[in-house]
Coordinates of C-alpha atoms in Angstrom, one line a residue:
M1018 CA -18.1 9.8 -6.9
S1019 CA -21.1 10.1 -7.6
R1020 CA -24.4 7.1 -5.7
S1021 CA -27.1 8.7 -8.7
V1022 CA -24.3 7.5 -11.4
R1023 CA -22.4 4.8 -9.4
L1024 CA -25.5 2.5 -7.3
V1025 CA -22.4 0.4 -5.9
S1026 CA -19.2 2.6 -6.5
A1027 CA -10.3 4.8 10.3
L1028 CA -7.3 4.4 11.5
V1029 CA -4.0 3.9 9.4
V1030 CA -2.8 1.0 10.4
P1031 CA 0.7 0.6 11.1
A1032 CA 3.4 -1.4 9.0
L1033 CA 3.9 -4.9 9.4
T1034 CA 6.4 -5.4 11.4
A1035 CA 8.9 -8.5 11.0
C1036 CA 8.9 -11.4 13.7
G1037 CA 11.2 -9.8 15.9
G1038 CA 9.3 -6.7 16.5
G1039 CA 11.5 -4.7 15.0
P1040 CA 10.2 -3.0 10.8
D1041 CA 10.3 -5.3 8.4
P1042 CA 13.6 -4.3 6.6
S1043 CA 11.8 -5.2 3.4
G1044 CA 8.8 -2.1 4.2
A1045 CA 4.7 -4.1 3.9
P1046 CA 3.0 -5.6 0.9
G1047 CA 0.3 -3.1 1.9
V1048 CA -0.1 -0.9 4.3
G1049 CA -2.8 -3.0 6.2
D1050 CA -6.4 -1.0 4.9
P1051 CA -8.9 -3.1 6.9
Y1052 CA -10.7 -3.2 3.4
F1053 CA -7.6 -3.2 0.6
P1054 CA -5.0 -4.4 2.7
K1055 CA -2.8 -4.9 -0.4
A1056 CA -2.8 -1.4 -1.1
G1057 CA -0.2 0.8 -0.9
N1058 CA 3.0 0.0 1.1
G1059 CA 5.1 0.5 3.9
G1060 CA 8.9 2.0 4.7
Y1061 CA 8.5 5.1 2.0
D1062 CA 6.3 8.2 1.7
V1063 CA 6.4 9.4 -1.9
G1064 CA 6.6 13.1 -2.4
H1065 CA 6.3 13.5 -6.5
Y1066 CA 5.7 11.4 -9.8
A1067 CA 6.6 11.9 -12.6
L1068 CA 5.3 10.2 -15.7
D1069 CA 6.5 9.9 -18.8
I1070 CA 3.3 7.4 -21.2
A1071 CA 3.0 7.1 -24.7
Y1072 CA -0.7 5.2 -26.1
D1073 CA -1.5 4.1 -29.3
P1074 CA -5.5 3.5 -28.9
A1075 CA -5.1 1.8 -32.6
S1076 CA -3.0 -1.0 -30.4
R1077 CA -4.1 -0.6 -27.3
R1078 CA 0.2 -0.8 -26.1
L1079 CA 1.0 2.2 -24.0
T1080 CA 4.9 2.2 -22.7
G1081 CA 5.6 4.4 -19.9
A1082 CA 8.5 5.5 -17.9
A1083 CA 7.4 6.4 -13.8
R1084 CA 10.4 8.1 -11.6
I1085 CA 9.5 8.5 -7.9
T1086 CA 10.7 10.4 -5.3
A1087 CA 10.7 9.5 -2.4
R1088 CA 12.0 9.7 1.3
P1089 CA 12.7 6.0 3.3
T1090 CA 10.5 5.8 6.5
Q1091 CA 11.9 3.3 8.2
D1092 CA 15.8 1.4 6.6
L1093 CA 15.1 -0.8 4.1
S1094 CA 16.4 -3.4 1.8
A1095 CA 13.9 -3.5 0.2
F1096 CA 10.6 -1.3 -1.2
H1097 CA 8.1 -2.3 -2.7
L1098 CA 5.7 -0.6 -5.4
D1099 CA 1.9 -2.1 -6.4
L1100 CA 1.6 -2.5 -10.1
V1101 CA -0.8 -4.3 -12.1
G1102 CA -1.0 -6.0 -15.1
L1103 CA 2.1 -4.4 -17.2
T1104 CA 5.3 -6.4 -18.5
V1105 CA 8.3 -4.6 -15.8
D1106 CA 10.6 -3.4 -18.5
S1107 CA 14.1 -1.8 -16.1
V1108 CA 14.7 -0.7 -12.8
T1109 CA 16.8 1.7 -11.4
V1110 CA 17.5 3.1 -7.8
Q1111 CA 19.5 5.9 -7.1
G1112 CA 20.8 5.3 -10.9
E1113 CA 21.5 1.9 -10.2
A1114 CA 20.1 -1.3 -12.0
A1115 CA 18.2 -2.9 -9.4
R1116 CA 16.9 -6.7 -8.8
W1117 CA 13.2 -6.9 -9.1
S1118 CA 10.2 -9.5 -8.8
R1119 CA 6.0 -9.9 -9.2
D1120 CA 4.2 -11.0 -7.2
G1121 CA 0.1 -10.5 -7.9
Q1122 CA 0.1 -6.5 -8.1
E1123 CA 3.5 -6.4 -5.7
L1124 CA 6.4 -5.2 -7.6
T1125 CA 9.5 -5.8 -5.0
V1126 CA 11.9 -3.4 -5.9
R1127 CA 15.9 -4.9 -3.6
P1128 CA 19.0 -1.7 -4.4
R1129 CA 21.9 -2.7 -4.4
R1130 CA 22.5 -0.6 -1.5
G1131 CA 20.3 0.1 1.3
L1132 CA 18.3 3.2 1.9
D1133 CA 18.8 5.1 4.7
K1134 CA 16.3 5.7 7.0
G1135 CA 15.2 9.8 6.6
G1136 CA 17.2 10.2 3.4
A1137 CA 15.7 10.2 -0.1
F1138 CA 15.4 7.7 -2.9
E1139 CA 14.7 8.1 -6.5
V1140 CA 13.1 4.3 -8.0
R1141 CA 12.7 4.3 -12.0
V1142 CA 10.6 1.8 -13.9
R1143 CA 10.1 1.6 -17.2
Y1144 CA 7.4 -0.7 -17.6
S1145 CA 5.0 -1.7 -21.2
G1146 CA 1.9 -3.5 -22.7
T1147 CA -1.9 -3.3 -22.4
P1148 CA -3.7 -1.6 -19.3
R1149 CA -6.3 -3.8 -17.8
T1150 CA -9.8 -2.9 -16.7
I1151 CA -10.0 -3.8 -13.1
T1152 CA -13.0 -4.7 -11.7
D1153 CA -13.9 -2.7 -7.8
P1154 CA -15.5 -5.6 -5.6
D1155 CA -19.2 -4.1 -6.0
G1156 CA -18.2 -4.6 -9.1
S1157 CA -17.7 -1.8 -10.7
R1158 CA -14.9 -0.9 -13.5
E1159 CA -12.1 1.0 -13.5
G1160 CA -8.3 0.2 -14.0
W1161 CA -7.8 1.4 -17.8
L1162 CA -11.5 2.2 -19.4
R1163 CA -10.9 1.2 -22.9
T1164 CA -13.5 4.3 -25.1
E1165 CA -14.7 4.6 -28.9
D1166 CA -11.6 6.5 -29.5
G1167 CA -8.6 6.6 -27.1
A1168 CA -8.8 5.3 -23.0
L1169 CA -9.9 6.4 -19.5
A1170 CA -7.8 6.0 -16.8
L1171 CA -10.4 5.7 -12.7
G1172 CA -8.4 5.1 -9.8
E1173 CA -10.9 5.0 -7.0
P1174 CA -10.1 2.8 -4.9
T1175 CA -7.1 1.2 -6.5
G1176 CA -7.4 1.0 -10.4
S1177 CA -4.1 4.1 -10.9
M1178 CA -1.6 0.7 -10.3
A1179 CA -3.2 -0.2 -14.2
W1180 CA -1.5 2.6 -15.6
F1181 CA 1.9 3.9 -13.5
P1182 CA 3.5 2.4 -10.2
G1183 CA 3.4 3.6 -7.4
N1184 CA 1.8 3.6 -3.7
H1185 CA -1.3 3.3 -4.2
H1186 CA -3.0 3.6 -0.6
P1187 CA -4.9 7.4 -0.3
S1188 CA -2.3 7.6 3.0
D1189 CA 0.3 8.2 0.5
K1190 CA -0.2 12.0 -1.4
A1191 CA 2.1 13.8 -3.9
S1192 CA 2.7 16.2 -6.9
Y1193 CA 2.8 14.8 -9.9
T1194 CA 3.7 15.9 -13.4
V1195 CA 3.1 13.7 -16.2
Q1196 CA 3.6 14.1 -20.0
V1197 CA 1.1 11.8 -22.8
T1198 CA 2.2 10.9 -26.1
V1199 CA -0.7 10.2 -28.5
P1200 CA -1.6 9.8 -31.9
E1201 CA -1.8 13.8 -33.2
G1202 CA -5.5 14.5 -33.6
L1203 CA -6.0 13.1 -30.0
K1204 CA -5.7 15.2 -26.7
A1205 CA -4.4 13.5 -22.8
V1206 CA -5.8 15.5 -19.7
S1207 CA -4.8 14.8 -16.9
N1208 CA -5.1 16.7 -13.7
G1209 CA -3.6 20.2 -12.8
E1210 CA -2.6 22.7 -15.0
L1211 CA -1.2 22.3 -19.1
T1212 CA 2.2 23.4 -19.2
G1213 CA 2.9 22.2 -22.8
E1214 CA 2.2 20.9 -26.1
R1215 CA 3.6 19.9 -29.2
T1216 CA 3.6 17.8 -32.1
A1217 CA 5.8 16.2 -33.9
R1218 CA 6.0 12.9 -36.3
G1219 CA 2.6 12.2 -36.1
T1220 CA 1.8 12.7 -32.3
T1221 CA 1.7 14.7 -29.4
T1222 CA 2.5 15.6 -26.8
F1223 CA 0.8 16.7 -23.4
G1224 CA 2.8 18.1 -20.8
W1225 CA 0.2 17.9 -17.2
R1226 CA 1.6 19.6 -13.5
A1227 CA -0.2 18.7 -11.1
A1228 CA 1.5 20.7 -7.3
E1229 CA -0.6 20.2 -4.9
P1230 CA -1.1 17.2 -3.3
M1231 CA -3.2 13.9 -5.1
A1232 CA -3.8 10.3 -3.9
S1233 CA -3.2 8.2 -6.5
Y1234 CA -6.8 7.0 -6.6
V1235 CA -8.0 10.7 -7.9
A1236 CA -5.0 11.2 -10.5
T1237 CA -6.9 11.0 -14.1
L1238 CA -6.0 10.8 -18.1
A1239 CA -8.1 10.7 -20.7
I1240 CA -7.7 10.1 -23.7
G1241 CA -9.7 11.1 -27.0
R1242 CA -11.5 13.8 -29.2
Y1243 CA -11.9 15.6 -26.4
E1244 CA -12.9 19.8 -27.4
I1245 CA -10.7 22.3 -25.5
R1246 CA -12.5 24.9 -23.8
R1247 CA -10.8 27.6 -21.4
S1248 CA -11.6 30.5 -19.0
T1249 CA -11.7 31.0 -15.1
A1250 CA -14.0 31.0 -12.0
G1251 CA -13.3 33.3 -9.4
G1252 CA -9.8 33.8 -11.0
V1253 CA -8.9 30.2 -11.1
P1254 CA -8.6 28.9 -14.3
V1255 CA -10.4 26.9 -15.5
Y1256 CA -9.7 24.0 -18.2
T1257 CA -12.5 21.6 -19.2
A1258 CA -12.0 18.5 -22.1
V1259 CA -16.2 18.0 -23.5
D1260 CA -16.8 15.1 -26.2
P1261 CA -17.6 15.7 -29.5
R1262 CA -20.7 14.1 -29.1
E1263 CA -21.8 15.8 -26.1
E1264 CA -23.3 19.0 -24.5
N1265 CA -20.8 21.5 -21.4
T1266 CA -22.3 21.8 -18.8
D1267 CA -22.0 26.6 -18.2
E1268 CA -22.9 25.8 -14.3
L1269 CA -19.0 25.6 -13.2
A1270 CA -18.5 28.9 -12.2
E1271 CA -21.6 29.2 -10.4
V1272 CA -21.2 25.7 -8.6
M1273 CA -17.9 26.7 -7.7
A1274 CA -19.2 30.7 -6.4
W1275 CA -22.1 29.2 -3.9
A1276 CA -18.8 26.2 -3.0
R1277 CA -16.8 28.5 -1.9
D1278 CA -19.5 30.3 0.1
A1279 CA -20.4 27.2 1.4
F1280 CA -16.9 25.2 2.5
G1281 CA -13.9 28.4 2.3
P1282 CA -11.3 28.9 -0.7
Y1283 CA -10.8 26.3 -2.8
P1284 CA -7.4 24.3 -2.2
F1285 CA -6.1 24.1 -5.9
S1286 CA -4.4 25.7 -8.8
S1287 CA -7.1 25.1 -11.5
T1288 CA -10.0 23.8 -11.7
G1289 CA -12.8 22.2 -14.6
V1290 CA -14.2 19.0 -16.3
I1291 CA -13.6 16.7 -18.1
I1292 CA -17.1 15.2 -19.8
A1293 CA -16.7 11.9 -21.8
R1294 CA -19.0 10.0 -24.3
A1295 CA -21.7 8.3 -22.4
G1296 CA -21.2 4.6 -21.4
D1297 CA -17.2 5.7 -21.3
S1298 CA -17.7 4.9 -17.2
E1299 CA -20.3 3.6 -15.2
Y1300 CA -19.8 6.9 -13.2
A1301 CA -18.7 10.2 -12.3
L1302 CA -15.7 11.2 -10.2
E1303 CA -14.4 13.4 -8.3
T1304 CA -10.4 13.5 -10.1
Q1305 CA -9.0 15.8 -9.2
N1306 CA -8.8 19.2 -10.3
R1307 CA -11.3 18.8 -13.2
P1308 CA -14.2 15.6 -11.7
V1309 CA -14.9 13.3 -15.1
F1310 CA -18.2 12.8 -15.8
P1311 CA -20.2 10.1 -18.5
G1312 CA -22.7 13.0 -20.7
T1313 CA -23.2 15.6 -19.6
P1314 CA -23.5 16.9 -15.7
D1315 CA -26.6 17.5 -14.2
T1316 CA -26.0 20.7 -12.1
E1317 CA -26.9 18.2 -8.2
L1318 CA -24.1 16.1 -9.6
L1319 CA -21.7 18.2 -10.3
V1320 CA -21.7 19.8 -6.9
H1321 CA -21.4 16.3 -5.3
E1322 CA -18.1 16.1 -7.6
I1323 CA -17.2 19.7 -6.7
A1324 CA -17.6 19.2 -3.4
H1325 CA -15.0 16.1 -3.6
Q1326 CA -12.3 19.1 -3.8
W1327 CA -12.5 19.8 -0.4
F1328 CA -13.6 16.7 0.4
G1329 CA -12.3 14.2 -0.2
N1330 CA -9.1 15.5 -2.7
S1331 CA -7.9 17.8 0.1
V1332 CA -9.3 16.8 3.1
T1333 CA -8.4 13.0 1.8
P1334 CA -9.5 10.1 4.0
A1335 CA -7.0 7.9 6.2
S1336 CA -8.1 4.5 5.1
W1337 CA -10.9 3.6 2.6
K1338 CA -13.1 2.5 6.3
D1339 CA -13.4 6.9 6.4
M1340 CA -14.8 7.0 3.0
W1341 CA -18.5 8.4 4.5
L1342 CA -15.8 11.8 4.8
N1343 CA -16.2 11.8 1.3
E1344 CA -19.2 11.2 0.2
G1345 CA -20.5 12.0 3.2
F1346 CA -20.0 15.6 2.7
A1347 CA -20.6 15.6 -0.7
T1348 CA -23.7 14.3 -0.2
Y1349 CA -25.3 17.1 2.5
A1350 CA -23.3 19.8 -0.8
E1351 CA -26.2 18.3 -2.7
W1352 CA -28.6 19.0 0.4
L1353 CA -27.5 22.7 1.2
W1354 CA -27.6 23.5 -2.8
R1355 CA -31.2 22.4 -2.8
E1356 CA -31.9 24.3 0.6
D1357 CA -29.8 27.8 -0.7
H1358 CA -31.8 26.8 -4.7
G1359 CA -35.3 27.0 -4.0
G1360 CA -36.0 23.7 -3.1
D1361 CA -36.1 20.8 0.0
S1362 CA -34.3 21.7 3.1
A1363 CA -31.6 19.7 4.2
Q1364 CA -34.1 19.4 7.0
R1365 CA -36.5 17.8 4.5
T1366 CA -35.2 15.9 2.8
F1367 CA -33.3 14.2 6.8
E1368 CA -37.2 13.6 7.7
A1369 CA -37.8 11.7 4.0
L1370 CA -35.3 9.7 4.5
Y1371 CA -35.4 8.3 8.2
R1372 CA -39.8 7.9 7.4
G1373 CA -39.1 6.4 3.9
D1374 CA -38.9 2.3 4.7
D1375 CA -35.5 1.3 2.4
A1376 CA -33.3 -1.2 4.3
D1377 CA -30.6 -0.2 2.7
L1378 CA -29.7 3.0 4.1
W1379 CA -29.7 0.9 7.9
A1380 CA -27.8 -1.8 5.6
F1381 CA -24.9 -0.7 8.6
P1382 CA -23.4 2.6 9.8
P1383 CA -21.7 4.8 7.8
A1384 CA -17.9 4.7 9.7
E1385 CA -18.9 0.6 9.5
P1386 CA -18.9 -0.3 5.9
S1387 CA -19.9 -3.5 5.8
G1388 CA -17.1 -4.8 3.5
A1389 CA -14.9 -3.6 0.4
G1390 CA -18.2 -3.7 -1.9
H1391 CA -20.1 -1.8 0.1
I1392 CA -18.5 1.8 0.7
S1393 CA -19.4 2.4 -2.3
D1394 CA -23.0 1.8 -0.6
R1395 CA -26.4 4.9 0.3
P1396 CA -25.6 4.3 4.6
V1397 CA -21.8 5.9 3.2
Y1398 CA -23.1 8.3 1.3
D1399 CA -27.4 9.1 2.5
R1400 CA -26.5 8.0 6.3
G1401 CA -23.3 10.2 6.4
A1402 CA -25.2 13.1 5.0
M1403 CA -28.0 12.4 7.8
V1404 CA -24.7 12.5 10.4
L1405 CA -23.5 16.0 10.0
H1406 CA -27.3 17.4 9.1
K1407 CA -27.6 16.1 13.5
I1408 CA -24.6 18.0 14.3
R1409 CA -26.3 20.9 12.1
Q1410 CA -28.7 20.4 14.8
R1411 CA -27.1 20.4 18.1
V1412 CA -24.8 23.7 17.0
G1413 CA -26.7 25.6 14.7
D1414 CA -26.4 27.2 11.6
D1415 CA -23.9 29.6 12.1
A1416 CA -22.0 27.8 13.8
F1417 CA -21.9 24.8 11.4
G1418 CA -21.3 26.4 8.5
D1419 CA -18.4 27.4 11.1
L1420 CA -17.3 24.4 11.6
V1421 CA -17.3 22.9 8.2
R1422 CA -14.8 25.9 6.9
G1423 CA -12.9 24.8 9.7
W1424 CA -12.8 21.2 9.0
A1425 CA -11.1 22.3 5.0
A1426 CA -8.8 24.5 6.6
A1427 CA -7.8 22.3 9.1
R1428 CA -7.0 19.4 7.2
R1429 CA -6.1 21.0 3.8
H1430 CA -4.4 18.6 1.3
G1431 CA -4.0 16.0 4.2
N1432 CA -5.6 12.9 5.7
A1433 CA -8.1 11.6 8.5
S1434 CA -9.8 9.3 9.9
T1435 CA -13.1 9.0 11.7
A1436 CA -12.0 10.2 14.9
D1437 CA -10.3 12.3 13.6
F1438 CA -13.6 14.6 12.7
T1439 CA -15.5 13.8 15.9
R1440 CA -12.6 14.6 17.8
Y1441 CA -12.6 18.1 15.9
V1442 CA -16.5 19.1 16.1
E1443 CA -16.1 18.1 19.9
R1444 CA -12.8 20.6 20.8
R1445 CA -14.9 23.0 18.4
A1446 CA -18.1 22.5 20.2
P1447 CA -16.6 21.1 23.8
D1448 CA -20.2 22.7 25.3
Q1449 CA -22.1 20.3 23.2
D1450 CA -22.6 16.4 24.0
F1451 CA -22.7 14.4 20.8
G1452 CA -22.1 11.0 21.8
R1453 CA -25.7 10.0 21.0
I1454 CA -25.0 11.4 17.6
W1455 CA -22.1 9.3 17.2
A1456 CA -23.1 6.2 19.5
D1457 CA -26.6 6.2 17.3
W1458 CA -26.0 7.8 14.2
L1459 CA -21.9 7.7 13.2
Y1460 CA -21.9 3.6 14.6
G1461 CA -25.4 2.5 15.3
E1462 CA -26.6 -0.9 13.9
G1463 CA -30.2 -0.5 13.0
K1464 CA -32.4 2.8 12.4
P1465 CA -31.9 5.1 15.7
D1466 CA -35.3 4.8 17.1
R1467 CA -35.6 8.7 17.3
P1468 CA -35.5 11.5 14.4

C-alpha cells in the first residue's frame, strides 16, 4: 500500500487454549494478533480456496460458494471462519451438513464428526446478500467497494471477510481458484492467471487461478467495463485491466526489470495492474500479481506497489505488528529507484527526513505501532525505510544488496516477523553490531540523537 495515496492506511501468537491448558477443541476465534485479535482462527491451516461467485451490480446482490480445503493442526470438534455481513445459506464438512452459528464476524462450524490433527478436511459454505464496505480503525474504506459500473474488493487488513469466508489473517496463506459470473459486457479480474472466459445467457464467467501462496488481504476482485491488455515483461505474462476513462501505465516492464535486479527473481507467475477509475478507492493496494490503483499511477507509486510483490506478498508479515517489513521495504524501493534514475540519493532522502520538523515521523517506533489505527502511519513507512538505510550504511552497498535479495529468497512465499528479520541480518553480517540500530531506530521512542 502506498502512504502517498492512503495517508491513513511480530510475533505469531499461539491459539487460545482451554481452561485445562490443552488446545481448545473448538479452535480459537482469532489468532490473537496484537492489533486485530479476532482476525484469523486457530486450530487449522488452509491449503486452498475455491470460490464461485456471481455478482449483479444493478441489484448489488452477490451469491457465493466457497470450498475450503484445510488441515487441522489439532483435534477439532468445531472451528471458526471469518465472514461479515453476508447471509450463510448452508455449510457442509466432508460432504455432510454441519451445524453453524454466527456471532459478529465469527462463523462457527460444528461438523458431525470430529476432525483429527494432521488429516485434511473440506468445508463448503454457500452464502448470499449485499457485501459490506468496512471502515478500518484508521477511517479508510475496504471490503466491497461499489463503483459506478461494478465493484472493487480490497482486503487490507480485514476486508476480504466481506466477500468470502476464510481464515483471514496474513499468517495463513493459501492457493486460490476464483470463478466469477457477471452480466455480459463487464469484466471480472482477480489474482493470478486467467484460466477461462465463457459467455452464455447474458452473463460472462471468468476463471482465475493463483497457484502461489497468497494471504487473503491481497486477494482482489475488480468488476467493471475494463479494457484488457496482455503482453510480457521479462518473460512473465502481463495482464492489465484499465478503466476506459484512465490511461494505462507504460512503465511496468521497466519497473519489473529494475526490481528483479534489486530484489531477485520475481516470485510469481504473472504480473500486471488494475487501474480503476480515480475515486473508486482512496488508496493503491499491492494486491498479488496485479496491484490496484485509483487512476493511472505515477512512477514511484508503481515502484512502491511492485516492490510489495516481494515484500508483503511473497514475504508476508507474521502479524500486523510487522507491517513495517512491508512498507519500509516498499518505501525504500522508492528511494533506490530515485537514486538509480538521476534523483536524490537515498542518503539525501534520509538526511532530509531527519532534519525535518514533522513530529508525526517520530510518533512511535516502526516495529511498535501505537494501535490498529496507526499501522499505516508515517513511522511504519518512512522510519521503516530509515531502518533499512541504517543497515545499508553499516554493511555497505554491495553487502546490503546481497542481504535484501537473500531475505526475499530465504522467506519466499512464507511469513516473517521483525525478530526473524533482525536475526537474519545479524547472521548475514556477524562481524557487525546492529544493537544501536535496533534500539534507536527500530524500537526506540522519539527521534534518535544522531542521524
